[in-house]
mmCIF file of C-alpha atoms and ligand atoms in Angstrom:
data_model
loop_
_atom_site.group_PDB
_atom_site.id
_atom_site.type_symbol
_atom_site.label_atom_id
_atom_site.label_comp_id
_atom_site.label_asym_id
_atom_site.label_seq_id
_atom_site.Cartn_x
_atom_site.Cartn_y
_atom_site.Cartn_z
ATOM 1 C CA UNK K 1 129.782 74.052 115.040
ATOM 2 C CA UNK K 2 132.738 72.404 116.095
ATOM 3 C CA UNK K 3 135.994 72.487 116.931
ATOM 4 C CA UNK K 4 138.206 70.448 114.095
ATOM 5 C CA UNK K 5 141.719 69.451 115.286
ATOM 6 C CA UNK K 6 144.434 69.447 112.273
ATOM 7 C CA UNK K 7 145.742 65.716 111.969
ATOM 8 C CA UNK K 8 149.229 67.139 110.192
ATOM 9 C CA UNK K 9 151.290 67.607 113.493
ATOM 10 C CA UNK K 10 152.381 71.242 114.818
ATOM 11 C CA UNK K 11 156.305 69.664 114.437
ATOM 12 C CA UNK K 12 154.767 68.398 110.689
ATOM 13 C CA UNK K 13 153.540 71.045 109.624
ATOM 14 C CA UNK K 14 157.077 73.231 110.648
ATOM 15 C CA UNK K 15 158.966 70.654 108.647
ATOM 16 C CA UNK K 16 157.099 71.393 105.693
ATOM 17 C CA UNK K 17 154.989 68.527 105.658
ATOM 18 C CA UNK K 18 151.109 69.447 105.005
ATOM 19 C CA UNK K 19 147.585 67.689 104.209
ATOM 20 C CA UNK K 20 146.672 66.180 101.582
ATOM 21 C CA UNK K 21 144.988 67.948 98.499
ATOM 22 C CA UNK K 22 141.555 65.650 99.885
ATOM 23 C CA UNK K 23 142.327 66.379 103.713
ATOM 24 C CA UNK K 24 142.722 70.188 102.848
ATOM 25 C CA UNK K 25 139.376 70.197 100.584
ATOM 26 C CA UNK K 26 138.089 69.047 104.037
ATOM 27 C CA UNK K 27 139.514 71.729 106.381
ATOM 28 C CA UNK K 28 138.620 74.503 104.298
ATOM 29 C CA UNK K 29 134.316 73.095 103.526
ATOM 30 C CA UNK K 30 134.455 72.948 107.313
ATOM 31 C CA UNK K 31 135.583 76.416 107.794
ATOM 32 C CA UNK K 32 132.884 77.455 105.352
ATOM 33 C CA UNK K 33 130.447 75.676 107.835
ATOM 34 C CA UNK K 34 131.471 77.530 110.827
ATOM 35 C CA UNK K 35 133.751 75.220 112.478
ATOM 36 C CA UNK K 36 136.716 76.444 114.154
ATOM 37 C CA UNK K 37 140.296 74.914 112.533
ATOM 38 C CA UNK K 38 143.043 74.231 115.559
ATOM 39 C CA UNK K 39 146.659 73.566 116.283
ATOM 40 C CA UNK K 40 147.012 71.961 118.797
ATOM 41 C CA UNK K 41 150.666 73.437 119.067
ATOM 42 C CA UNK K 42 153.059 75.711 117.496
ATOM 43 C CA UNK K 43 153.258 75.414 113.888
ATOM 44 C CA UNK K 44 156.340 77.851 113.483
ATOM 45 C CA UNK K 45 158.839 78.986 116.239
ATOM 46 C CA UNK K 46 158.191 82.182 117.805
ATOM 47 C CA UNK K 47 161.929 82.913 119.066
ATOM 48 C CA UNK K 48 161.728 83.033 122.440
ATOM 49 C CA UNK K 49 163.621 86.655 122.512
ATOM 50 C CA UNK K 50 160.800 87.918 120.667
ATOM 51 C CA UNK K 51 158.257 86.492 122.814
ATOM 52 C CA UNK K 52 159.947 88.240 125.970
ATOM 53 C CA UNK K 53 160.002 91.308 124.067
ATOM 54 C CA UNK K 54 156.111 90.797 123.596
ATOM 55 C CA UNK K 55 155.190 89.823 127.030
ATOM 56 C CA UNK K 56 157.622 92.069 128.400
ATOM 57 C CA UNK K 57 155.421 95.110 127.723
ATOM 58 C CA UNK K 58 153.123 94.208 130.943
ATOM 59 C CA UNK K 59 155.805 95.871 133.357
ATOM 60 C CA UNK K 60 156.601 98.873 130.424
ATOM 61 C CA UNK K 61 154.475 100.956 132.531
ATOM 62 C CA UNK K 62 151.365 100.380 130.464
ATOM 63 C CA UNK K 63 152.115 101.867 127.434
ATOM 64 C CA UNK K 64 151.124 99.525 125.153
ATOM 65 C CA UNK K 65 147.115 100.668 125.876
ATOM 66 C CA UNK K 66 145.724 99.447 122.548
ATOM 67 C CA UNK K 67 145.739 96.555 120.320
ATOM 68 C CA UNK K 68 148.677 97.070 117.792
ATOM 69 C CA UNK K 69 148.441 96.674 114.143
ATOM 70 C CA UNK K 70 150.590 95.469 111.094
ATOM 71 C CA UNK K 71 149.852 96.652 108.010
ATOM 72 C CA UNK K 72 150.810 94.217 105.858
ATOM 73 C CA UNK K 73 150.607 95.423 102.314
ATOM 74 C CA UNK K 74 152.004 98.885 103.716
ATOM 75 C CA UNK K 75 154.920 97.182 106.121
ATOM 76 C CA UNK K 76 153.767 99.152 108.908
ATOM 77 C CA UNK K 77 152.910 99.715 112.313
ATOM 78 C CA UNK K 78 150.097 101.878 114.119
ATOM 79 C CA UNK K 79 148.519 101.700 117.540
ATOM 80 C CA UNK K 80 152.255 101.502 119.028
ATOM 81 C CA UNK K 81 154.136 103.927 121.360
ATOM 82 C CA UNK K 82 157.539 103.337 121.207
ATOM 83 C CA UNK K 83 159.311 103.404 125.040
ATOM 84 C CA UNK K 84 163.034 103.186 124.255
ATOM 85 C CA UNK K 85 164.488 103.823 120.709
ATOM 86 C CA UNK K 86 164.087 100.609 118.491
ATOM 87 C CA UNK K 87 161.135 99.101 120.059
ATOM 88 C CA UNK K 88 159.309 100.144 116.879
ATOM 89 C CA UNK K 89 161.529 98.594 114.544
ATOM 90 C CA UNK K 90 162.050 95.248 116.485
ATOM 91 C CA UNK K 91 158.049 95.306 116.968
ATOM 92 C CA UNK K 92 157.665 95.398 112.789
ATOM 93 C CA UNK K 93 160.246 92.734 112.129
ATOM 94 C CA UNK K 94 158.693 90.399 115.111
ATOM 95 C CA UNK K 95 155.105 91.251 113.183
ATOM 96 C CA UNK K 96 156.307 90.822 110.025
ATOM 97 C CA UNK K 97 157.636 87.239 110.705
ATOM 98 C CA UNK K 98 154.728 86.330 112.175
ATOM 99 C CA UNK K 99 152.409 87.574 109.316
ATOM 100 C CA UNK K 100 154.257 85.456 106.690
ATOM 101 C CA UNK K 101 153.977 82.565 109.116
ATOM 102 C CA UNK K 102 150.659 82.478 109.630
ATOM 103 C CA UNK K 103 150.710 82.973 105.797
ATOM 104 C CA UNK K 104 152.834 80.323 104.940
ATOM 105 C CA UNK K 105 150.974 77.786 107.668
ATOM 106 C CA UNK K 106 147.208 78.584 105.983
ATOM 107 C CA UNK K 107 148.980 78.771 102.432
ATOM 108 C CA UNK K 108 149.975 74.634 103.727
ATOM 109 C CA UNK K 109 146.555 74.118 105.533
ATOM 110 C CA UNK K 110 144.107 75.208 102.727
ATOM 111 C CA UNK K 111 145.919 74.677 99.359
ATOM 112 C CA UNK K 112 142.513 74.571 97.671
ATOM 113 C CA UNK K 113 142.184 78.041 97.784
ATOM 114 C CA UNK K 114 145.669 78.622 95.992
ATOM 115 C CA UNK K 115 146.124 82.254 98.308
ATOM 116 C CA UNK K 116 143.522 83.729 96.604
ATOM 117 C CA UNK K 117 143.063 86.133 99.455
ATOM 118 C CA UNK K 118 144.007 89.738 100.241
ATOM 119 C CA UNK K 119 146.331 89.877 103.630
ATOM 120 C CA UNK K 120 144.495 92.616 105.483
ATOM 121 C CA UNK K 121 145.757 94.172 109.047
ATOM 122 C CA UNK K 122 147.598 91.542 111.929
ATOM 123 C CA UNK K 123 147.374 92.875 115.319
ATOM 124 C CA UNK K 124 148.862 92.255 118.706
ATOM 125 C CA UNK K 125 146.530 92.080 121.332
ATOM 126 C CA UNK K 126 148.268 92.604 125.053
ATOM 127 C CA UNK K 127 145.183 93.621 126.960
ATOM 128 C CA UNK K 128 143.287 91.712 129.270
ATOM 129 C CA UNK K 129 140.311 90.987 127.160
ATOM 130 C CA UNK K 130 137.919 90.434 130.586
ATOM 131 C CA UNK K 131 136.082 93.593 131.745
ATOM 132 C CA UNK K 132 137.623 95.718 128.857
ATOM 133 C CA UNK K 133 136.267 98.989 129.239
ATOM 134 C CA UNK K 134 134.849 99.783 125.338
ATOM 135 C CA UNK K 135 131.858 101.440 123.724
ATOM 136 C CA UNK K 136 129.101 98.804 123.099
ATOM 137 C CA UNK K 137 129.892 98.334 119.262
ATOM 138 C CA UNK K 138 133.660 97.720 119.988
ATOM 139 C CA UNK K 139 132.910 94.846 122.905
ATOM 140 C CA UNK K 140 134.412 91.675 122.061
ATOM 141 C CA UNK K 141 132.649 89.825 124.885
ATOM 142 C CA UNK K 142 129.310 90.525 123.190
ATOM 143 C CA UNK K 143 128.682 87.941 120.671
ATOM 144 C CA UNK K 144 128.646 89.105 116.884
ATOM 145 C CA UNK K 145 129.778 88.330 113.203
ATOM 146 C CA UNK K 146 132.675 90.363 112.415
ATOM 147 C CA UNK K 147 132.341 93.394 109.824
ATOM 148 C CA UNK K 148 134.767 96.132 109.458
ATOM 149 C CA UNK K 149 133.280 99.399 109.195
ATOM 150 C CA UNK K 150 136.450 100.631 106.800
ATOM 151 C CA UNK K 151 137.097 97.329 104.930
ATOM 152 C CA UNK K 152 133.836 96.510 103.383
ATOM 153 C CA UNK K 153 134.706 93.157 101.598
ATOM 154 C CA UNK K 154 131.703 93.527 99.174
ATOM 155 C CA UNK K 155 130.917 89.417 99.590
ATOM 156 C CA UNK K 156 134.953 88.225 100.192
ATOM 157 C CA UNK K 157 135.120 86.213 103.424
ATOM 158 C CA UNK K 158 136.301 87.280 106.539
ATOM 159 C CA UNK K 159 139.067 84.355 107.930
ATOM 160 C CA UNK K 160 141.342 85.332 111.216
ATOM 161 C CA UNK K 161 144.106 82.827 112.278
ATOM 162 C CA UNK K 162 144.583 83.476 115.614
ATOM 163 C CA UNK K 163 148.049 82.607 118.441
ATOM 164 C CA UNK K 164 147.645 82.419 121.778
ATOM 165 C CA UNK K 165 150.961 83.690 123.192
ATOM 166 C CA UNK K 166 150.178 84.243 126.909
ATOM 167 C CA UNK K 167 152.956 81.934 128.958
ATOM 168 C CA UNK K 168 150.324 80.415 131.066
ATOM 169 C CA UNK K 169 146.436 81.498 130.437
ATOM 170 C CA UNK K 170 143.865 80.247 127.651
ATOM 171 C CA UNK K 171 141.973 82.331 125.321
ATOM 172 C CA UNK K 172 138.524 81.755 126.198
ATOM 173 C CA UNK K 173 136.020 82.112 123.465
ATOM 174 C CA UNK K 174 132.231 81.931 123.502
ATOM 175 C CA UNK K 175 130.344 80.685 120.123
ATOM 176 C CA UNK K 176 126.888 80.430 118.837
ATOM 177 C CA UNK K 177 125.301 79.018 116.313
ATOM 178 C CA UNK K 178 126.260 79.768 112.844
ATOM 179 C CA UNK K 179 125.201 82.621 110.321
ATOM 180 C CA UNK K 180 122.333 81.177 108.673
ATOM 181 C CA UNK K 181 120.959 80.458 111.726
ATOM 182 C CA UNK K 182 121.605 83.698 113.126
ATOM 183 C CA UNK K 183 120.051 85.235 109.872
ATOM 184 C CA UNK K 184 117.099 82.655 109.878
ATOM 185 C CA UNK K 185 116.414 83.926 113.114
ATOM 186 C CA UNK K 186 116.935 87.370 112.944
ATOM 187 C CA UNK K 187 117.307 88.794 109.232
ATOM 188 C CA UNK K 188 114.510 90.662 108.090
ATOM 189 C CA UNK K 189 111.346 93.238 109.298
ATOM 190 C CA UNK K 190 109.842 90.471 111.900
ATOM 191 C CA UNK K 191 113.768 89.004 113.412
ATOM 192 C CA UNK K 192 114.419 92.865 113.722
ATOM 193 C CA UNK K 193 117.369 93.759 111.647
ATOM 194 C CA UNK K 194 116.363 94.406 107.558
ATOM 195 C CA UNK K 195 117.542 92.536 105.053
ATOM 196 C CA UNK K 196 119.516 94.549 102.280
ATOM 197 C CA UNK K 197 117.479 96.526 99.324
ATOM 198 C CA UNK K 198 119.059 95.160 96.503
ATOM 199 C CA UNK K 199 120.017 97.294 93.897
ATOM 200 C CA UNK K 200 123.539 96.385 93.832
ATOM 201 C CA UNK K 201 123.310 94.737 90.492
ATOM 202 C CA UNK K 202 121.684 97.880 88.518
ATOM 203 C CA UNK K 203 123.360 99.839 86.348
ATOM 204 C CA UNK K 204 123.738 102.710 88.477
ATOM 205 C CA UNK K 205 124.540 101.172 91.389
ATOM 206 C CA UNK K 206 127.464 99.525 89.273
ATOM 207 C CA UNK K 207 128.841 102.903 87.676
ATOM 208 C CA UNK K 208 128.002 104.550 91.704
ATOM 209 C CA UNK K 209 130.363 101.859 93.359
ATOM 210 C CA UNK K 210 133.309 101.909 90.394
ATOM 211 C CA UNK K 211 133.156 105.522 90.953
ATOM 212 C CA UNK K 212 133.855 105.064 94.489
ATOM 213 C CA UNK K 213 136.419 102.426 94.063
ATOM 214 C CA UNK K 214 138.633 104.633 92.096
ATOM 215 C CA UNK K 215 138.271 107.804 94.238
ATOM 216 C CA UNK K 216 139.155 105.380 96.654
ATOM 217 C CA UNK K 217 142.136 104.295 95.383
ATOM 218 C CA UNK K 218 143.548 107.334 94.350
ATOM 219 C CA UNK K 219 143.492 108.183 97.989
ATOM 220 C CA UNK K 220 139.802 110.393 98.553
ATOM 221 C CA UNK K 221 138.851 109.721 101.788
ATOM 222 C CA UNK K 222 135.453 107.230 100.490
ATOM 223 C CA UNK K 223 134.516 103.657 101.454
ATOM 224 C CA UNK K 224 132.400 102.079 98.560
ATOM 225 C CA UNK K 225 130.130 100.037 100.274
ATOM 226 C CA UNK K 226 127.507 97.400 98.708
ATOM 227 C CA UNK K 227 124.456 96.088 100.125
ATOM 228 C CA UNK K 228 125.799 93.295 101.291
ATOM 229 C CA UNK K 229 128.533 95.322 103.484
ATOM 230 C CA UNK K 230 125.839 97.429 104.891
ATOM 231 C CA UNK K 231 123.449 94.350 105.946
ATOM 232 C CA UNK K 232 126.818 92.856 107.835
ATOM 233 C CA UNK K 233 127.901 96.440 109.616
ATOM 234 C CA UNK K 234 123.914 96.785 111.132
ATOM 235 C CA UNK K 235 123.964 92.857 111.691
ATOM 236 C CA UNK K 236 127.165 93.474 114.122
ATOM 237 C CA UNK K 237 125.818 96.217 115.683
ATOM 238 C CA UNK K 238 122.210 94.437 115.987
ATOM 239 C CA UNK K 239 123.607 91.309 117.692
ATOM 240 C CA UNK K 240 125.449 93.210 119.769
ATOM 241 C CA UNK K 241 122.777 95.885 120.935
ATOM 242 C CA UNK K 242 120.141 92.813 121.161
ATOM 243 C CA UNK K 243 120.538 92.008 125.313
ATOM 244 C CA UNK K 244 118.206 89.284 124.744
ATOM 245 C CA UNK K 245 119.859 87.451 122.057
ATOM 246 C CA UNK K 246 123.058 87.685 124.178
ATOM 247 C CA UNK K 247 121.230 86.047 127.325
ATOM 248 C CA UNK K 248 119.195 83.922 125.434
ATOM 249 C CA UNK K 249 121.343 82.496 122.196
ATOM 250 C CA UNK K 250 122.744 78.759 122.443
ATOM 251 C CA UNK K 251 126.365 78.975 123.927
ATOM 252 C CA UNK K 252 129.524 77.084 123.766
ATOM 253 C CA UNK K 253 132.565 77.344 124.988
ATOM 254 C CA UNK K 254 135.941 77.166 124.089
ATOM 255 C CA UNK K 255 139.420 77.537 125.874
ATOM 256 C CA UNK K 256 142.873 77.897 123.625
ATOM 257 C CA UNK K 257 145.637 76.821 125.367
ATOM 258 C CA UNK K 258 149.106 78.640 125.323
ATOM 259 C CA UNK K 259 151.179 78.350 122.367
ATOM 260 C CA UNK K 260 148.300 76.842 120.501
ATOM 261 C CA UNK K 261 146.832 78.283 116.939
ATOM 262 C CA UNK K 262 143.357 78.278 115.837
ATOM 263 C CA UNK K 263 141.416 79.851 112.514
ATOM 264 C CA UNK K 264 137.799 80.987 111.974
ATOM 265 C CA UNK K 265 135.543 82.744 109.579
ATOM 266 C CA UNK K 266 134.597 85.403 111.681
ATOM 267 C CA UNK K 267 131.686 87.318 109.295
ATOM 268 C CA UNK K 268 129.759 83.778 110.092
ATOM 269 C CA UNK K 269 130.663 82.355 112.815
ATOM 270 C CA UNK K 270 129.068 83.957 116.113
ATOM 271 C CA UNK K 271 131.791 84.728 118.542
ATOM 272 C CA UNK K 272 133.267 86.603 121.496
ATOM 273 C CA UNK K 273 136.010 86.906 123.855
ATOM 274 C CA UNK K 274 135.632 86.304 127.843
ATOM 275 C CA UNK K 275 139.167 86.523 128.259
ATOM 276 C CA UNK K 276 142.288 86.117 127.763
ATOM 277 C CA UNK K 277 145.759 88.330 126.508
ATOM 278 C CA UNK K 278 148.437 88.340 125.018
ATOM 279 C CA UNK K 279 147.037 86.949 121.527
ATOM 280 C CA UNK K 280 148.342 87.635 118.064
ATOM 281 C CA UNK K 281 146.246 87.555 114.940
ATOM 282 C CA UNK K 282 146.054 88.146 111.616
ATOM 283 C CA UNK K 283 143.207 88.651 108.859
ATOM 284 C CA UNK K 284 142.522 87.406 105.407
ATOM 285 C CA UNK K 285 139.989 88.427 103.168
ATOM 286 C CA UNK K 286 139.768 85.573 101.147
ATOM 287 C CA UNK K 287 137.717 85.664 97.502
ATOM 288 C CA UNK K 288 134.165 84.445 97.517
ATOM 289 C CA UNK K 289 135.015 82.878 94.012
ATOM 290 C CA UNK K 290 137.786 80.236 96.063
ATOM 291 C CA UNK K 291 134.727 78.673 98.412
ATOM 292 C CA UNK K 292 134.913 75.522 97.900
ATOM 293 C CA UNK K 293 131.049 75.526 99.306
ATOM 294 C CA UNK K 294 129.994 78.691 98.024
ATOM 295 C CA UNK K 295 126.018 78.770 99.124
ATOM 296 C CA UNK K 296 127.213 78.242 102.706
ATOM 297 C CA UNK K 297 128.780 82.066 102.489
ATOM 298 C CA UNK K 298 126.907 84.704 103.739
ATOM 299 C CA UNK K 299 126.626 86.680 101.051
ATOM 300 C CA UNK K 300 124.594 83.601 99.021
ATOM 301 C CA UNK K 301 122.173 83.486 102.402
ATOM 302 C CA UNK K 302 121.343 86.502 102.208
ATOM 303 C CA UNK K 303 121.057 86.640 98.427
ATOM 304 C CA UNK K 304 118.866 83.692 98.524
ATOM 305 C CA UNK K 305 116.512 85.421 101.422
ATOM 306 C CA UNK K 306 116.452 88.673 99.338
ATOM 307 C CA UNK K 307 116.248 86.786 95.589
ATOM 308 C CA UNK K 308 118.774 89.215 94.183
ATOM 309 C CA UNK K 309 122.522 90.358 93.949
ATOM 310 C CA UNK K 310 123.653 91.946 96.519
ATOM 311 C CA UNK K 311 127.418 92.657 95.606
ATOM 312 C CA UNK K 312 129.090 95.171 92.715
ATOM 313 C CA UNK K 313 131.104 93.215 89.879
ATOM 314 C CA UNK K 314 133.671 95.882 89.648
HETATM 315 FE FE1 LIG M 401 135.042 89.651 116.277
#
């Protein structure tokens, strides 16, 4: 894995200029092989009234004692309480412009896959990431592959871009090796976690997980899951609950400096945080059918380890 610098300048990229249909083929098959993307600057302005009003929170008393989300598709905000009347609504607009930034910069960066991705939650993360005090699955200095326990993606990839907004501290990151290593290694009875039993493509799985998909969406509390979504949930938890994996695994390190952007498939790429605040973020669940090197995903690993489907055609 490696860290890929973006040869279209931050001040380029603002001014609308972006790589070339070739280049951008380029940044997005070395996503798909687990290196991390970076700006080495700002790619859109951030007004600086904005940023006070994020940073400002650290003397607010403390209130701001979670990460904070954006809901995108519902134009929302959770994990906020508000201090003086309007903080909420300035907090939305400032996440809102950054979501269709971020947007607009990876919509520039990786035109080969045309936005065919779903924009999931953005968050605001104030906290001192260092000596965070969280339950062993919610860590993020423990390395792991990301998996969200109420977003299965059933195959769709996982990509964050993350901003480092922090006036004068880096984002320090640690890495490992990448996830067909990780599953190589550890996938299966003898590596210790199981692969997934795969009935997704039988019949009645298919009917079970349509089923679920439209209780879902008509608002029934259910999260259709496939097998796929349950291998990566117990993979996250096994890498993290596996203290000898997180002594032993090959480590590298990387440090994002202030006002600098960087973007990562998280389900593959083996990651944590040291430390670091003051970041913002947001998510993408981008289609498995827009890889542009499809049997790097992990959903084709696994399939090819298990020699069957593990996803439900819907
Ligand atoms: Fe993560």
């Amino acid at each position: 894995m490696a860290r890929v610098t973006i040869s279209t300048t931050p001040d380029q990229l603002r001014s609308g200029i972006q790589p070339s249909a070739e280049e951008a083929r380029t940044y997005c098959a070395q996503l798909e092989a687990g290196d991390i993307l970076y700006i080495p600057g700002m790619p859109f302005e951030i007004p600086p009234a904005d940023l006070d009003f994020l940073l400002g929170r650290r003397q607010s008393g403390g209130r701001l004692h979670k990460n904070i989300a954006y809901r995108a598709n519902e134009d929302r905000i959770t994990g906020f309480a508000e201090d003086t009347p309007g903080d909420a609504a300035r907090l939305l607009q400032i996440m809102r412009d950054y979501s269709r930034n971020a947007t607009k910069t990876l919509s520039a960066i990786l035109s080969p896959y045309q936005q065919r991705w779903n924009l999931d939650f953005a968050s605001y993360r104030p906290l001192e990431e260092e000596n965070r005090d969280l339950t062993l699955h919610k860590r993020n200095d423990l390395i792991h592959t990301d998996a969200f326990p109420s977003r299965p993606t059933n195959g769709d990839r996982i990509l964050r871009f993350f901003t480092n907004i922090n006036p004068s501290e880096p984002r320090k990151w640690m890495t490992t090796t990448p996830f067909n290593s990780l599953a190589g290694q550890f996938a299966g009875k003898s590596g210790g976690c199981p692969l997934p039993t795969p009935h997704g493509s039988s019949a009645f799985a298919k009917t079970a997980f349509s089923m679920k998909k439209a209780l879902a969406s008509a608002g029934i509390p259910i999260t259709p899951r496939s097998p796929y979504d349950d291998f990566m949930m117990r993979f996250h938890n096994f890498l993290k609950e596996n203290s000898t994996f997180q002594k032993d695994c090959p480590k590298q390190y990387d440090d994002f400096p202030p006002n600098t952007c960087w973007m990562v498939y998280t389900d593959m790429v083996g990651h944590a945080v040291l430390s670091g605040r003051y970041a913002l973020e947001q998510t993408y669940i981008v289609s498995k059918e827009a890889m542009v090197m499809p049997e790097k995903a992990p959903v084709r690993i696994l399939e090819k380890m298990v020699g069957a489907g593990l996803v439900v055609s819907s």
